[in-house]
Amino acid sequence: MNASKKSGKRRVASRVLLTILCILGAMGVVVGLGMWTSRYPDVINMGTACMGEMQHMDTMPQMSNMSTDCQGASGVAIPIASLHAPETAAHIAEFTLTAQYAHLPFFAKDQGDAWTFNGTSPGPTLRVRQGDLVVVHLRNRLSAGVTIHWHGVAVPNVADGVAGVTQDAVKPGETYTYRFVAKDAGTYWYHSHQESFEQTGHGLYGVLIVDPAKPSVHDDVDVPLALHTWNGTLAVNMTTGRQRIEAKPGQWVRLRLVETDNTPHLVTLAGVPFLVAALDGHDLHEPTPLTKVPLVVDGGQRYDLRFQVPQSGAAALYIASDENGPYQKTPAVVIGSEGAAVAPVPAVGPKEFDFTTYGQPKPDAITAKSHFDVTYTITLNYTFGFSNGRPGPVFTLDGQSFPNTPMLMVKEGQLVRLRFVNEGNAGIHPMHLHGHTFTVVTKNGRALSGSPVRLDTISLRPGESYDVAFYADNPGLWMIHCHNLYHANHGMDMMLAYPNISTPYNIGYASGNFPD
Ligand code: C2O
Ligand code: CU
């Protein structure tokens, strides 16, 4: 009797063990399959030379794999190399940027090196005049391939710096030259677009300023301020503490804020009323003075602030660690004379800056009432699953993650409307379009009531939607992606493409090109 009880127990135990093993095995198969099927293919070609008139492709990578040896059903393919800047111009602004390791002054001894251009992060501020032909020689002294993307600048496609789309990543020891005409004045920035989440985070970025050919205002003091978080510590340019910019009472100051982080910061200026003069490099019409109004600056975005130094005391820029506040004591930027009393850290004001009602309206080529030739709705969301072989969060566009996201086809001359809808209940998504700037026409279905607003990066909070529109005037293969580069690295990318373009470059394991 004892013996049969014992063997009964044993039978139960072995059944439980078998069940557990089966469940683990099944989980292993699911995880393995997810990792395997979500892994990028070895070769992804973004060319559109074989696609003809198709719009809103959803079998994009498979279809377009053919494009390198296909001359196209509707005419001769346009090679990406033909989409380039003129060879020469009246004014040429020439620079060399060397990607190299460097130890930043505020890094701890054991912290390792930053990845920099020319030994600093931000790299050198490139300052050119509107209309200049900009020529930049990239030299790579790092041990990984890099590129340079000119964020916000409508460059010819071949100068866009997207690894696997417009070029191969520049290998260690190699050089590469970018050429583009700086058509629009304003504040822009540059960063690597090979493994951009990792490389921009490690410091491969800098500021590009295009001065207007005919300035409409005069600034006595003009300073770019790049925000970047290093191992949890926020820095403004190369400083994590308080820095001072010398300026005399009555002088006009322009601060060019550049958000190089993935998540937004709340920023304000204390001690003096200020104007938001430009967003993403594009002037706002008749901006009105703001007093300590909180500004939410999201990944990839730029804010130009202008103000006159007060007669007594110094103004100060304060920043919060996220989009909610409170403002921190440091890093801070004080603007004024040495010894002047510095405006103290303010409490976060109740009403944050709203560009949809700011400034004065003026006639604009694109409005909510324009006739749009084509409209694409892009829903933003996230889920849990696998992206490029890794389990974890997956950020989606139209329910798909890269490279399975649909390709948006546009034709030259079309007025294109993109309707971004953030359907997720968490996560802010700063959506960035390459090669074009867009006019914001509505927010949550409502037309803007203030100045026209032209951006290259639009930030959407959960539940928000924006319609943006632009003329398709720059043929090529262009990315649209979230500039929270972690999201981009986990699926939140798609392509906007003109028909009949071929590229010899590929994304994927065979080439080692991974734009995000
Ligand atoms: Cu600033 Cu595609 O990036
Ligand atoms: Cu995002």
PDB file of N, CA and C and ligand atoms in Angstrom, residues 428-429 482 484 487 492, ligand 2:
ATOM      1  N   ILE A 428       5.768  60.140 -25.469  1.00  0.00           N
ATOM      2  CA  ILE A 428       5.730  61.331 -26.310  1.00  0.00           C
ATOM      3  C   ILE A 428       6.576  61.015 -27.528  1.00  0.00           C
ATOM      4  N   HIS A 429       6.097  61.343 -28.700  1.00  0.00           N
ATOM      5  CA  HIS A 429       6.833  61.006 -29.906  1.00  0.00           C
ATOM      6  C   HIS A 429       7.148  62.254 -30.732  1.00  0.00           C
ATOM      7  N   CYS A 482      10.669  58.657 -35.252  1.00  0.00           N
ATOM      8  CA  CYS A 482      10.588  59.315 -33.954  1.00  0.00           C
ATOM      9  C   CYS A 482      11.999  59.748 -33.555  1.00  0.00           C
ATOM     10  N   ASN A 484      12.788  60.395 -30.507  1.00  0.00           N
ATOM     11  CA  ASN A 484      13.250  59.666 -29.336  1.00  0.00           C
ATOM     12  C   ASN A 484      13.990  58.497 -29.977  1.00  0.00           C
ATOM     13  N   HIS A 487      13.124  54.972 -29.358  1.00  0.00           N
ATOM     14  CA  HIS A 487      11.932  54.500 -30.076  1.00  0.00           C
ATOM     15  C   HIS A 487      12.285  54.151 -31.522  1.00  0.00           C
ATOM     16  N   MET A 492      10.373  52.555 -34.669  1.00  0.00           N
ATOM     17  CA  MET A 492       9.529  53.690 -35.061  1.00  0.00           C
ATOM     18  C   MET A 492      10.127  54.486 -36.230  1.00  0.00           C
TER      19      MET A 492
HETATM   20 CU    CU B   2       8.654  58.003 -30.046  1.00  0.00          CU
END
